[in-house]
Amino acid sequence: MNVWSRPEAPRRPALSREAIVAAAIAIADAEGLAAVSIRRVAAELGARAMSLYTYIERKEDLFDLMADQVSAEVLVDEPLPAGWREALLAIARKELEAVTRHPWRVDLVAQRVNVGPNGLRHLEQSLAALDGLEIDRTVALRILAAVDDYVLGHIVRTSPRMGVAGGDRQPHLPDLLATGEFPRLSEAMKAEPDAAGFEQGLGWLLDGIETGLGAR
């Protein structure tokens, strides 16, 4: 039985499923997902670790709840923009903002956490953004997968923990670039970070989707 199907234990002072998830998210935001454990969350709440198991049976359930709480932050206020492109852009911006606040969400994607109610609401809203197009749900899901892949790829590529933009995590890069073996990359690395790159890249992707749909 998944964590959302199990009844929650009676609340105690300062202890509830919501309080546990909020404390876990605060730890992950400050120190990363690896710092989250039942024992650590209990300490933050001034409770015994065993008392948390009344509300959360295992750490994987806690991760499911954390991911679903972040999914709530991705929901766009209704009504959605009228055009499908504008609606998808609004949703993608919310996704980027949420993962920027909670970068550990990328780690949970790799762990394939269970989708909860807020995650389903996000998917339902994303499908609703495509209602104006005369396409079946299979094609709609393919479009959403392409957009999600772009958003996640952008987040991973620009994360300070990953990729060429890794900053202090890539201290060997200056020496390698100084060899002259990578002249194009050396020039590209001199460019200032482009805050508009996310929007432009997503626009190119949507252009391609629009052209592909027109050819159907």
Coordinates of C-alpha atoms in Angstrom, one line a residue:
M1 CA 0.0 0.0 0.0
N2 CA 1.4 3.4 -0.9
V3 CA 1.9 6.2 1.6
W4 CA -1.2 8.2 0.4
S5 CA -3.5 5.2 0.9
R6 CA -2.6 4.6 4.5
P7 CA -4.5 6.6 7.2
E8 CA -2.4 9.1 9.1
A9 CA -1.8 8.5 12.8
P10 CA -3.4 10.9 15.2
R11 CA -1.5 14.2 15.5
R12 CA 0.7 14.9 18.4
P13 CA 1.9 18.3 19.5
A14 CA 4.4 19.6 16.9
L15 CA 4.3 16.2 15.2
S16 CA 2.3 15.3 12.1
R17 CA 3.0 14.0 8.6
E18 CA 3.0 17.5 7.3
A19 CA 5.6 18.6 9.9
I20 CA 7.8 15.7 9.2
V21 CA 7.8 16.4 5.4
A22 CA 8.4 20.1 6.0
A23 CA 11.4 19.3 8.2
A24 CA 12.8 16.9 5.7
I25 CA 12.5 19.4 2.9
A26 CA 14.3 22.0 5.0
I27 CA 17.1 19.6 5.6
A28 CA 17.4 18.7 2.0
D29 CA 17.3 22.3 0.9
A30 CA 20.1 23.2 3.2
E31 CA 22.3 20.1 3.0
G32 CA 21.1 17.9 0.1
L33 CA 19.1 14.7 0.0
A34 CA 21.8 12.5 1.5
A35 CA 21.4 14.4 4.8
V36 CA 17.8 13.3 5.1
S37 CA 17.1 10.4 7.4
I38 CA 14.3 9.5 9.8
R39 CA 16.7 10.0 12.7
R40 CA 17.8 13.4 11.5
V41 CA 14.3 14.6 10.9
A42 CA 13.2 13.4 14.3
A43 CA 16.1 15.3 15.9
E44 CA 15.0 18.5 14.1
L45 CA 11.5 18.0 15.5
G46 CA 12.6 17.2 19.0
A47 CA 11.1 13.7 18.8
R48 CA 12.4 10.1 19.0
A49 CA 13.1 8.4 15.7
M50 CA 10.7 5.6 16.5
S51 CA 7.8 8.0 16.9
L52 CA 8.1 9.1 13.3
Y53 CA 7.5 5.6 12.1
T54 CA 3.9 6.0 13.3
Y55 CA 3.5 8.5 10.5
I56 CA 6.2 7.4 7.9
E57 CA 6.8 3.6 7.6
R58 CA 10.1 4.0 5.7
K59 CA 12.5 6.6 4.3
E60 CA 11.3 5.9 0.8
D61 CA 7.8 7.0 1.8
L62 CA 9.3 10.2 3.1
F63 CA 11.0 10.8 -0.2
D64 CA 7.6 10.2 -2.0
L65 CA 5.9 12.8 0.2
M66 CA 8.8 15.3 -0.3
A67 CA 8.6 14.9 -4.0
D68 CA 4.8 15.3 -4.0
Q69 CA 5.0 18.4 -1.8
V70 CA 7.4 20.0 -4.4
S71 CA 5.0 19.0 -7.2
A72 CA 2.4 21.2 -5.5
E73 CA 4.7 24.2 -6.1
V74 CA 4.7 23.5 -9.8
L75 CA 0.9 23.9 -10.2
V76 CA 0.1 27.1 -12.1
D77 CA -2.8 29.3 -10.9
E78 CA -5.9 28.7 -12.9
P79 CA -7.0 29.7 -15.5
L80 CA -4.1 28.6 -17.7
P81 CA -3.0 30.9 -20.5
A82 CA -5.3 30.3 -23.5
G83 CA -2.6 29.3 -26.0
W84 CA -1.0 25.9 -25.6
R85 CA 2.5 27.3 -26.1
E86 CA 2.0 30.0 -23.4
A87 CA 0.4 27.4 -21.1
L88 CA 3.4 25.0 -21.4
L89 CA 5.8 27.9 -21.0
A90 CA 4.0 28.9 -17.7
I91 CA 4.2 25.3 -16.4
A92 CA 7.9 24.9 -17.4
R93 CA 8.8 28.2 -15.7
K94 CA 7.1 26.9 -12.5
E95 CA 9.1 23.6 -12.8
L96 CA 12.3 25.5 -13.1
E97 CA 11.6 27.7 -10.2
A98 CA 10.6 24.8 -8.0
V99 CA 13.7 22.8 -8.7
T100 CA 15.9 25.9 -8.3
R101 CA 14.5 26.1 -4.8
H102 CA 14.8 22.4 -4.2
P103 CA 17.7 21.1 -6.3
W104 CA 17.6 17.7 -4.6
R105 CA 14.4 17.0 -6.6
V106 CA 16.7 16.0 -9.5
D107 CA 18.1 13.2 -7.3
L108 CA 14.6 12.0 -6.6
V109 CA 13.8 11.8 -10.3
A110 CA 16.7 9.4 -10.7
Q111 CA 15.3 7.3 -7.9
R112 CA 11.9 7.0 -9.6
V113 CA 9.8 8.0 -6.6
N114 CA 6.1 7.2 -6.6
V115 CA 3.8 9.8 -8.1
G116 CA 1.4 11.3 -5.6
P117 CA -1.8 13.4 -5.8
N118 CA 0.1 16.7 -6.5
G119 CA 2.2 15.0 -9.2
L120 CA -1.0 13.7 -10.8
R121 CA -2.5 17.2 -10.6
H122 CA 0.6 18.6 -12.3
L123 CA 0.2 16.0 -15.1
E124 CA -3.5 16.7 -15.5
Q125 CA -2.8 20.4 -15.7
S126 CA -0.1 19.8 -18.3
L127 CA -2.5 17.7 -20.4
A128 CA -5.1 20.5 -20.0
A129 CA -2.6 22.9 -21.5
L130 CA -2.8 20.9 -24.8
D131 CA -6.6 20.7 -24.9
G132 CA -6.7 23.2 -27.8
L133 CA -4.8 20.9 -30.1
E134 CA -6.5 18.2 -32.1
I135 CA -4.2 15.4 -30.9
D136 CA -4.8 12.2 -29.0
R137 CA -3.5 11.6 -25.5
T138 CA -0.6 9.5 -26.7
V139 CA 0.8 12.4 -28.8
A140 CA 0.1 14.8 -25.9
L141 CA 2.1 12.6 -23.5
R142 CA 5.0 12.6 -26.0
I143 CA 4.9 16.4 -26.1
L144 CA 5.0 16.6 -22.4
A145 CA 7.8 14.1 -22.2
A146 CA 9.9 16.2 -24.6
V147 CA 9.3 19.4 -22.6
D148 CA 10.0 17.6 -19.3
D149 CA 13.2 16.2 -20.8
Y150 CA 14.3 19.7 -21.9
V151 CA 13.5 21.3 -18.5
L152 CA 15.3 18.5 -16.6
G153 CA 18.2 18.6 -19.0
H154 CA 18.6 22.3 -18.5
I155 CA 18.5 21.9 -14.7
V156 CA 21.1 19.2 -14.7
R157 CA 23.4 21.1 -17.2
T158 CA 23.3 24.3 -15.2
S159 CA 23.5 22.8 -11.8
P160 CA 26.6 23.9 -9.9
R161 CA 27.1 20.2 -9.0
M162 CA 27.2 18.9 -12.5
G163 CA 28.5 19.6 -16.0
V164 CA 31.0 22.0 -17.5
A165 CA 29.4 24.8 -15.4
G166 CA 30.5 23.0 -12.3
G167 CA 32.7 25.9 -11.1
D168 CA 34.7 24.8 -8.1
R169 CA 33.7 21.2 -8.8
Q170 CA 35.8 21.4 -12.0
P171 CA 39.1 22.9 -10.9
H172 CA 41.0 21.0 -13.6
L173 CA 39.2 22.7 -16.5
P174 CA 41.5 25.8 -16.7
D175 CA 44.6 23.7 -17.2
L176 CA 42.9 21.5 -19.8
L177 CA 41.6 24.5 -21.7
A178 CA 45.0 26.2 -21.6
T179 CA 46.5 23.4 -23.7
G180 CA 44.9 24.9 -26.8
E181 CA 43.3 21.6 -27.7
F182 CA 39.8 23.0 -27.2
P183 CA 39.7 26.5 -28.8
R184 CA 36.0 26.6 -29.5
L185 CA 35.1 25.6 -26.0
S186 CA 37.6 28.0 -24.5
E187 CA 36.0 30.9 -26.4
A188 CA 32.5 29.7 -25.3
M189 CA 33.5 29.5 -21.7
K190 CA 34.4 33.2 -21.7
A191 CA 30.8 34.1 -22.4
E192 CA 28.7 35.5 -19.6
P193 CA 25.9 33.2 -18.3
D194 CA 22.8 33.6 -20.4
A195 CA 19.7 33.9 -18.2
A196 CA 17.5 34.0 -21.4
G197 CA 18.9 30.6 -22.6
F198 CA 16.2 28.6 -20.9
E199 CA 13.4 30.5 -22.6
Q200 CA 15.1 30.6 -26.0
G201 CA 15.8 26.9 -26.0
L202 CA 12.3 26.0 -24.9
G203 CA 11.0 28.3 -27.6
W204 CA 13.0 26.4 -30.2
L205 CA 11.7 23.1 -28.9
L206 CA 8.1 24.4 -29.1
D207 CA 8.7 25.7 -32.6
G208 CA 9.7 22.2 -33.6
I209 CA 6.7 20.6 -32.0
E210 CA 4.4 23.1 -33.7
T211 CA 6.0 22.5 -37.1
G212 CA 5.7 18.7 -36.5
L213 CA 2.0 19.0 -35.6
G214 CA 1.4 21.1 -38.7
A215 CA 2.8 18.3 -40.9
R216 CA 0.3 15.8 -39.5

